[in-house]
Amino acid sequence: MLAFLLGPGECDDGLREGYFVVVPLLALAACFAGGALAQSNALPVAAAPNPNLAFATLVSHWATDNEWVGKAGSHNLPVILLPIAVTNTTSEAAPVMVHFGCGFFEVQTIYSDGAAVLRNCSVTLFVPIWGRAQLLAPQDVPLNASSPISVEIPGVMNGTLAFYLKNDEVLMAWVLDTPFVGTLDEPGLSVFPTSINAHFTATQLQARFCRAELQQLAKPSTPSIVPPTTNATSNDALLKAFFEDFLVSPLNGTFAVQTMGENQYHVEESFLGIFSIDGSIDPSSLTAAITPYVRIPVSGRVSLAELNGNLLDAGSGPVGGVFANISVVLAQGHVALSARPTLEPGQEGLHDLYIDANLNISMIGAFNTMGPIKVLSLPF
Ligand SMILES: *[C@@H]1O[C@H](CO)[C@@H](O)[C@H](O)[C@H]1NC(C)=O
Ligand SMILES: *[C@@H]1O[C@H](CO)[C@@H](O)[C@H](O)[C@H]1NC(C)=O
Ligand SMILES: *[C@@H]1O[C@H](CO)[C@@H](O)[C@H](O)[C@H]1NC(C)=O
Ligand SMILES: *[C@@H]1O[C@H](CO)[C@@H](O)[C@H](O)[C@H]1NC(C)=O
Ligand SMILES: *[C@@H]1O[C@H](CO)[C@@H](O)[C@H](O)[C@H]1NC(C)=O
Ligand SMILES: *[C@@H]1O[C@H](CO)[C@@H](O)[C@H](O)[C@H]1NC(C)=O
Ligand SMILES: *[C@@H]1O[C@H](CO)[C@@H](O)[C@H](O)[C@H]1NC(C)=O
Ligand SMILES: *[C@@H]1O[C@H](CO)[C@@H](O)[C@H](O)[C@H]1NC(C)=O
């Protein structure tokens, strides 16, 4: 990622596309703010001794400011809501670009107060490690439709989506069979209020992200990993192959992309819906350098710590392995990674990777593995 090689102290809104979902929003806001964001170039960049802390602070503020708590739907499924003016009028019925994320879904549409339609509504699914897969191409979606919309990624997943009005809120419902977490089923989650005319101001955005701060974000995932064994050309076929090659456990939605270099084994793994790790392990000594992350809808992944040490050590913490106390604005608790000899018979010399995490995560809540759980069989 070239962006990380740029010197500190630079702040601008010309960030890489796909680097962070806020990027197009920043660009958009700059258009409507008449370049007011350009002032952010002059903002001093606070010294950030701990990159994880600096970034978690930013994301935490941003997520807190944009969290929407509606009246209906599953508990523990926060909606991150980003309403942005699409005209320079501030009347109640002025259209607003609504971008929101909840669970594995992200939606972008245009809505006007009182309208019975979501204009140019597109729905994407966040597939762990892979990135985004489009479920619904941009289209007008009536809010009074009598039946839900069928969606499908051929050979991969299928189901229905629906949007409807209830009281003074727009609700989203889905039933979707996925190969990675089984059926996702939600009869109706409040995703935004019908009186959505609050404009996201340039000042609000300006206070959030600048390039130097985004550089603090640990290495972003590589989108659309192409499995080496396939000749697939279409995106759907690639996604299908991705599931075939890298899905470890559909029960926990565990994906792992593992590559063995000359002296280093590299792994990027996503599990339990929000967690991921990315790093490398020396197969001969089991010394590791691994970063754990949590994923916040729409925002991207947030690094918690840098774990360096030997996975076989008894460890400095109470649970063994490479241990870190986490105390960033976004999350408090601990994470430990360890390797243990595999329990499978006839697998002498092989190890399994375990994680032990107990975290309070902003927006998501308590996350406790209740002791070490196996997340991966290591090939050494
Ligand atoms: C809003 O935009 C229109 C044209 O797009 C322009 O004529 C008008 O002056 C603008 N109003 C304000 C308050 O900037
Ligand atoms: C519709 O939405 C897509 C992406 O969500 C965007 O690229 C396109 O420009 C939008 N079209 C209109 C007419 O707003
Ligand atoms: C939804 O509303 C539109 C326009 O208001 C109307 O033409 C259509 O018949 C309605 N559909 C249903 C299923 O009520
Ligand atoms: C997905 O397709 C299969 C086969 O057609 C069907 O049995 C299943 O009900 C569909 N799943 C959903 C959620 O609609
Ligand atoms: C890929 O295409 C080549 C040439 O068409 C073919 O020989 C090979 O078997 C294909 N591989 C797979 C995995 O389909
Ligand atoms: C799934 O996660 C649970 C803990 O939440 C763990 O006990 C279980 O072993 C995991 N199952 C698989 C197949 O990874
Ligand atoms: C983690 O925090 C606990 C309690 O605050 C402390 O006793 C322990 O020394 C810390 N461990 C590390 C490795 O920082
Ligand atoms: C999480 O927060 C609760 C309530 O504030 C507290 O009791 C618990 O100890 C915290 N857990 C961790 C891992 O920090």
Tab-separated table of C-alpha atoms in Angstrom, residues 63-379:
chain	number	residue	atom	x	y	z
A	63	ALA	CA	-18.877	5.454	14.844
A	64	THR	CA	-20.406	7.101	17.906
A	65	ASP	CA	-21.402	10.160	15.912
A	66	ASN	CA	-22.996	8.067	13.199
A	67	GLU	CA	-24.677	5.347	15.144
A	68	TRP	CA	-28.425	5.150	14.634
A	69	VAL	CA	-30.564	3.395	17.174
A	70	GLY	CA	-34.010	2.696	15.769
A	71	LYS	CA	-37.087	1.206	17.311
A	72	ALA	CA	-37.297	-2.153	15.546
A	73	GLY	CA	-35.065	-5.124	14.840
A	74	SER	CA	-32.539	-7.464	16.322
A	75	HIS	CA	-30.622	-6.304	19.305
A	76	ASN	CA	-26.888	-5.989	19.027
A	77	LEU	CA	-26.997	-4.999	15.383
A	78	PRO	CA	-25.972	-1.362	15.326
A	79	VAL	CA	-26.570	0.713	12.254
A	80	ILE	CA	-23.914	3.168	11.155
A	81	LEU	CA	-25.707	5.904	9.284
A	82	LEU	CA	-24.142	8.552	7.076
A	83	PRO	CA	-26.661	11.008	5.655
A	84	ILE	CA	-25.235	13.520	3.208
A	85	ALA	CA	-26.945	16.397	1.430
A	86	VAL	CA	-27.201	15.958	-2.318
A	87	THR	CA	-28.451	19.478	-3.029
A	88	ASN	CA	-27.707	22.832	-1.493
A	89	THR	CA	-31.264	23.272	-0.223
A	90	THR	CA	-32.105	22.506	3.370
A	91	SER	CA	-35.865	22.059	3.025
A	92	GLU	CA	-37.373	19.065	4.781
A	93	ALA	CA	-38.134	17.233	1.561
A	94	ALA	CA	-34.680	17.807	0.081
A	95	PRO	CA	-33.153	14.503	-1.025
A	96	VAL	CA	-30.404	13.055	1.132
A	97	MET	CA	-27.867	10.434	0.198
A	98	VAL	CA	-28.176	7.747	2.836
A	99	HIS	CA	-25.304	5.350	3.320
A	100	PHE	CA	-25.590	2.822	6.094
A	101	GLY	CA	-24.059	-0.403	7.316
A	102	CYS	CA	-25.475	-3.073	9.599
A	103	GLY	CA	-24.051	-6.532	10.180
A	104	PHE	CA	-22.738	-7.832	6.881
A	105	PHE	CA	-24.814	-5.372	4.814
A	106	GLU	CA	-24.072	-1.980	3.376
A	107	VAL	CA	-26.676	0.105	1.584
A	108	GLN	CA	-26.512	3.311	-0.390
A	109	THR	CA	-29.589	5.188	-1.591
A	110	ILE	CA	-31.217	8.571	-2.058
A	111	TYR	CA	-34.235	9.368	0.097
A	112	SER	CA	-36.551	12.352	0.463
A	113	ASP	CA	-38.678	12.841	3.548
A	114	GLY	CA	-42.150	11.437	2.918
A	115	ALA	CA	-41.262	9.662	-0.330
A	116	ALA	CA	-42.478	6.095	-0.815
A	117	VAL	CA	-39.396	5.028	-2.714
A	118	LEU	CA	-35.680	4.561	-2.153
A	119	ARG	CA	-34.014	6.022	-5.221
A	120	ASN	CA	-31.028	4.308	-6.787
A	121	CYS	CA	-30.779	1.875	-3.920
A	122	SER	CA	-27.864	-0.569	-3.954
A	123	VAL	CA	-27.098	-3.285	-1.440
A	124	THR	CA	-23.740	-4.942	-0.930
A	125	LEU	CA	-22.732	-7.774	1.318
A	126	PHE	CA	-19.457	-7.663	3.176
A	127	VAL	CA	-17.742	-11.022	2.740
A	128	PRO	CA	-14.954	-11.446	5.308
A	129	ILE	CA	-11.475	-11.030	3.773
A	130	TRP	CA	-12.942	-10.971	0.257
A	131	GLY	CA	-14.503	-7.543	0.546
A	132	ARG	CA	-17.780	-6.409	-0.942
A	133	ALA	CA	-20.101	-8.385	-3.189
A	134	GLN	CA	-23.063	-6.671	-4.824
A	135	LEU	CA	-26.451	-8.132	-3.947
A	136	LEU	CA	-28.713	-5.502	-5.456
A	137	ALA	CA	-27.619	-3.314	-8.341
A	138	PRO	CA	-28.661	0.355	-8.049
A	139	GLN	CA	-32.395	0.621	-8.645
A	140	ASP	CA	-35.493	2.386	-7.344
A	141	VAL	CA	-37.094	0.349	-4.568
A	142	PRO	CA	-40.711	1.103	-3.639
A	143	LEU	CA	-41.324	1.138	0.097
A	144	ASN	CA	-44.861	-0.151	-0.354
A	145	ALA	CA	-43.973	-3.276	-2.352
A	146	SER	CA	-46.151	-6.259	-1.552
A	147	SER	CA	-43.363	-8.825	-1.914
A	148	PRO	CA	-39.663	-8.830	-1.099
A	149	ILE	CA	-36.948	-8.564	-3.755
A	150	SER	CA	-35.163	-11.764	-4.729
A	151	VAL	CA	-31.389	-11.469	-4.739
A	152	GLU	CA	-28.768	-13.972	-5.782
A	153	ILE	CA	-25.091	-14.371	-6.439
A	154	PRO	CA	-25.320	-17.429	-8.669
A	155	GLY	CA	-23.852	-20.553	-7.138
A	156	VAL	CA	-22.916	-18.666	-3.983
A	157	MET	CA	-25.848	-17.211	-2.085
A	158	ASN	CA	-29.512	-16.402	-2.499
A	159	GLY	CA	-32.457	-14.981	-0.635
A	160	THR	CA	-34.640	-11.909	-0.368
A	161	LEU	CA	-34.414	-8.305	0.755
A	162	ALA	CA	-37.213	-5.912	1.608
A	163	PHE	CA	-37.537	-2.295	2.623
A	164	TYR	CA	-40.667	-0.893	4.161
A	165	LEU	CA	-42.050	1.973	6.189
A	166	LYS	CA	-43.132	1.501	9.759
A	167	ASN	CA	-44.256	4.431	11.816
A	168	ASP	CA	-41.622	7.070	11.185
A	169	GLU	CA	-38.796	4.740	10.190
A	170	VAL	CA	-37.528	2.861	7.181
A	171	LEU	CA	-36.961	-0.809	7.942
A	172	MET	CA	-34.827	-3.343	6.128
A	173	ALA	CA	-35.576	-7.068	6.201
A	174	TRP	CA	-33.607	-9.982	4.801
A	175	VAL	CA	-33.430	-13.732	4.553
A	176	LEU	CA	-30.206	-14.788	2.918
A	177	ASP	CA	-28.525	-18.174	2.702
A	178	THR	CA	-24.769	-17.644	2.815
A	179	PRO	CA	-22.037	-20.264	2.629
A	180	PHE	CA	-20.133	-18.560	5.428
A	181	VAL	CA	-22.586	-18.078	8.302
A	182	GLY	CA	-25.631	-20.035	7.204
A	183	THR	CA	-28.904	-18.153	7.011
A	184	LEU	CA	-29.011	-14.488	7.895
A	185	ASP	CA	-32.555	-13.682	8.918
A	186	GLU	CA	-33.948	-10.341	10.023
A	187	PRO	CA	-37.673	-9.561	9.851
A	188	GLY	CA	-37.219	-5.801	10.075
A	189	LEU	CA	-34.418	-3.615	11.380
A	190	SER	CA	-34.836	0.170	11.618
A	191	VAL	CA	-32.188	1.592	9.355
A	192	PHE	CA	-33.016	5.291	9.274
A	193	PRO	CA	-35.732	7.762	10.262
A	194	THR	CA	-38.063	9.046	7.536
A	195	SER	CA	-37.334	12.601	8.633
A	196	ILE	CA	-33.732	12.280	7.524
A	197	ASN	CA	-32.669	15.736	6.502
A	198	ALA	CA	-29.773	16.251	8.814
A	199	HIS	CA	-26.895	17.235	6.650
A	200	PHE	CA	-23.481	15.939	7.344
A	201	THR	CA	-21.448	19.106	7.440
A	202	ALA	CA	-17.970	19.651	6.161
A	203	THR	CA	-16.866	20.583	9.659
A	204	GLN	CA	-17.999	17.249	11.012
A	205	LEU	CA	-16.095	15.391	8.359
A	206	GLN	CA	-13.074	17.614	8.646
A	207	ALA	CA	-12.703	16.691	12.275
A	208	ARG	CA	-12.420	13.032	11.368
A	209	PHE	CA	-10.012	11.667	8.843
A	210	CYS	CA	-6.902	12.993	7.251
A	211	ARG	CA	-4.293	11.084	5.341
A	212	ALA	CA	-1.757	10.989	8.123
A	213	GLU	CA	-4.311	9.576	10.481
A	214	LEU	CA	-5.486	6.999	8.012
A	215	GLN	CA	-1.908	5.881	7.629
A	216	GLN	CA	-2.213	4.701	11.177
A	217	LEU	CA	-4.670	2.118	10.035
A	218	ALA	CA	-2.850	-1.151	9.789
A	219	LYS	CA	-2.421	-2.800	6.433
A	220	PRO	CA	-5.795	-2.983	4.711
A	221	SER	CA	-6.953	-6.286	3.320
A	222	THR	CA	-6.258	-7.104	-0.271
A	223	PRO	CA	-9.588	-7.092	-2.034
A	224	SER	CA	-10.704	-9.929	-4.293
A	225	ILE	CA	-7.987	-12.486	-3.745
A	226	VAL	CA	-7.812	-14.614	-6.858
A	227	PRO	CA	-7.434	-18.279	-6.022
A	228	PRO	CA	-4.476	-19.618	-7.979
A	229	THR	CA	-6.304	-22.789	-8.987
A	230	THR	CA	-9.129	-21.284	-10.953
A	231	ASN	CA	-9.687	-20.018	-14.456
A	232	ALA	CA	-12.775	-18.130	-13.433
A	233	THR	CA	-13.220	-14.746	-14.993
A	234	SER	CA	-16.511	-13.410	-13.674
A	235	ASN	CA	-16.616	-11.906	-10.213
A	236	ASP	CA	-19.297	-14.342	-9.083
A	237	ALA	CA	-17.185	-17.286	-10.176
A	238	LEU	CA	-14.191	-15.844	-8.379
A	239	LEU	CA	-16.241	-15.420	-5.228
A	240	LYS	CA	-17.459	-19.008	-5.536
A	241	ALA	CA	-13.869	-20.201	-5.886
A	242	PHE	CA	-12.861	-18.050	-2.935
A	243	PHE	CA	-15.429	-19.829	-0.769
A	244	GLU	CA	-14.274	-23.218	-2.016
A	245	ASP	CA	-10.610	-22.519	-1.378
A	246	PHE	CA	-10.539	-20.383	1.742
A	247	LEU	CA	-13.599	-21.166	3.830
A	248	VAL	CA	-12.385	-23.067	6.877
A	249	SER	CA	-15.557	-23.329	8.932
A	250	PRO	CA	-19.022	-22.194	7.829
A	251	LEU	CA	-20.133	-22.522	11.449
A	252	ASN	CA	-18.161	-19.537	12.592
A	253	GLY	CA	-17.742	-17.927	9.208
A	254	THR	CA	-14.030	-18.633	9.325
A	255	PHE	CA	-11.923	-17.819	6.271
A	256	ALA	CA	-8.176	-18.164	6.088
A	257	VAL	CA	-5.758	-17.233	3.350
A	258	GLN	CA	-2.447	-18.916	4.056
A	259	THR	CA	0.781	-18.638	2.104
A	260	MET	CA	4.087	-20.243	2.896
A	261	GLY	CA	7.129	-18.169	2.008
A	262	GLU	CA	10.714	-19.303	2.261
A	263	ASN	CA	11.039	-18.728	5.992
A	264	GLN	CA	7.693	-17.271	6.878
A	265	TYR	CA	4.146	-18.435	6.905
A	266	HIS	CA	1.670	-15.639	6.305
A	267	VAL	CA	-1.939	-15.834	7.381
A	268	GLU	CA	-4.925	-13.583	7.064
A	269	GLU	CA	-7.919	-14.996	8.837
A	270	SER	CA	-11.417	-13.811	9.632
A	271	PHE	CA	-13.612	-15.497	12.208
A	272	LEU	CA	-16.613	-15.048	14.459
A	273	GLY	CA	-18.044	-12.368	12.198
A	274	ILE	CA	-16.092	-9.356	13.371
A	275	PHE	CA	-12.631	-10.598	14.230
A	276	SER	CA	-9.622	-10.960	11.988
A	277	ILE	CA	-5.892	-11.450	12.303
A	278	ASP	CA	-3.158	-10.716	9.835
A	279	GLY	CA	0.500	-11.540	10.225
A	280	SER	CA	3.273	-14.016	9.895
A	281	ILE	CA	4.721	-16.907	11.834
A	282	ASP	CA	8.158	-18.479	11.609
A	283	PRO	CA	7.400	-22.201	11.146
A	284	SER	CA	10.621	-23.357	12.812
A	285	SER	CA	10.344	-21.378	16.038
A	286	LEU	CA	6.644	-20.376	16.042
A	287	THR	CA	7.640	-16.780	16.615
A	288	ALA	CA	4.874	-14.542	15.366
A	289	ALA	CA	4.084	-10.954	14.467
A	290	ILE	CA	0.334	-10.696	14.199
A	291	THR	CA	-2.185	-7.855	14.337
A	292	PRO	CA	-5.722	-8.557	15.524
A	293	TYR	CA	-8.575	-6.423	14.161
A	294	VAL	CA	-12.274	-5.892	14.663
A	295	ARG	CA	-14.553	-4.855	11.842
A	296	ILE	CA	-17.013	-1.981	12.225
A	297	PRO	CA	-19.741	-1.797	9.521
A	298	VAL	CA	-19.038	0.798	6.790
A	299	SER	CA	-15.901	1.880	8.611
A	300	GLY	CA	-13.552	-0.975	7.868
A	301	ARG	CA	-11.271	-2.859	10.147
A	302	VAL	CA	-9.603	-1.396	13.191
A	303	SER	CA	-6.322	-2.669	14.551
A	304	LEU	CA	-6.265	-3.470	18.244
A	305	ALA	CA	-2.635	-4.227	18.993
A	306	GLU	CA	0.566	-5.581	17.589
A	307	LEU	CA	1.312	-9.007	18.957
A	308	ASN	CA	4.948	-10.052	18.790
A	309	GLY	CA	6.429	-13.081	20.457
A	310	ASN	CA	6.551	-16.813	20.605
A	311	LEU	CA	3.238	-18.606	20.301
A	312	LEU	CA	4.498	-21.496	22.413
A	313	ASP	CA	5.497	-19.319	25.375
A	314	ALA	CA	3.713	-19.612	28.662
A	315	GLY	CA	3.213	-15.925	28.070
A	316	SER	CA	3.187	-12.753	30.101
A	317	GLY	CA	-0.563	-12.740	30.535
A	318	PRO	CA	-2.913	-14.960	32.477
A	319	VAL	CA	-3.849	-17.097	29.481
A	320	GLY	CA	-0.515	-17.945	27.851
A	321	GLY	CA	0.798	-17.302	24.380
A	322	VAL	CA	1.410	-13.852	22.985
A	323	PHE	CA	-0.706	-11.613	25.152
A	324	ALA	CA	-1.740	-7.968	24.935
A	325	ASN	CA	-3.867	-5.829	27.174
A	326	ILE	CA	-6.085	-3.793	24.865
A	327	SER	CA	-6.946	-0.315	25.957
A	328	VAL	CA	-7.818	1.728	22.946
A	329	VAL	CA	-10.836	4.025	22.831
A	330	LEU	CA	-12.719	1.492	20.809
A	331	ALA	CA	-11.986	-1.607	22.850
A	332	GLN	CA	-10.806	-2.654	26.284
A	333	GLY	CA	-9.797	-6.078	27.465
A	334	HIS	CA	-7.220	-8.564	26.292
A	335	VAL	CA	-6.274	-10.711	23.331
A	336	ALA	CA	-3.872	-13.648	23.369
A	337	LEU	CA	-2.746	-15.911	20.559
A	338	SER	CA	-1.092	-19.217	21.233
A	339	ALA	CA	-0.082	-22.417	19.490
A	340	ARG	CA	-0.681	-25.841	20.947
A	341	PRO	CA	0.167	-29.302	19.666
A	342	THR	CA	-2.717	-30.539	17.596
A	343	LEU	CA	-5.086	-32.965	19.262
A	344	GLU	CA	-5.751	-34.920	16.099
A	345	PRO	CA	-4.129	-38.369	16.111
A	346	GLY	CA	-1.241	-38.938	13.727
A	347	GLN	CA	-0.512	-35.232	13.377
A	348	GLU	CA	2.757	-35.189	15.283
A	349	GLY	CA	4.702	-31.959	15.086
A	350	LEU	CA	1.686	-29.964	13.961
A	351	HIS	CA	0.076	-27.161	15.908
A	352	ASP	CA	-3.259	-25.428	16.157
A	353	LEU	CA	-3.656	-21.689	16.584
A	354	TYR	CA	-5.810	-20.544	19.479
A	355	ILE	CA	-7.219	-17.181	20.402
A	356	ASP	CA	-8.363	-16.040	23.795
A	357	ALA	CA	-10.120	-12.706	23.760
A	358	ASN	CA	-12.236	-10.804	26.214
A	359	LEU	CA	-13.101	-7.370	24.926
A	360	ASN	CA	-15.622	-4.631	25.354
A	361	ILE	CA	-15.996	-3.208	21.885
A	362	SER	CA	-17.749	0.086	21.204
A	363	MET	CA	-20.923	-0.408	19.197
A	364	ILE	CA	-20.607	-4.175	19.242
A	365	GLY	CA	-20.625	-4.875	22.944
A	366	ALA	CA	-18.986	-7.595	24.992
A	367	PHE	CA	-16.942	-10.118	23.089
A	368	ASN	CA	-15.609	-12.996	25.113
A	369	THR	CA	-14.283	-16.287	23.783
A	370	MET	CA	-14.603	-17.722	27.308
A	371	GLY	CA	-11.130	-19.215	27.171
A	372	PRO	CA	-8.855	-20.221	24.303
A	373	ILE	CA	-10.672	-21.378	21.176
A	374	LYS	CA	-9.071	-22.983	18.184
A	375	VAL	CA	-9.191	-20.819	15.121
A	376	LEU	CA	-6.860	-22.580	12.705
A	377	SER	CA	-4.864	-25.725	12.088
A	378	LEU	CA	-1.331	-24.636	11.288
A	379	PRO	CA	0.561	-26.567	8.604
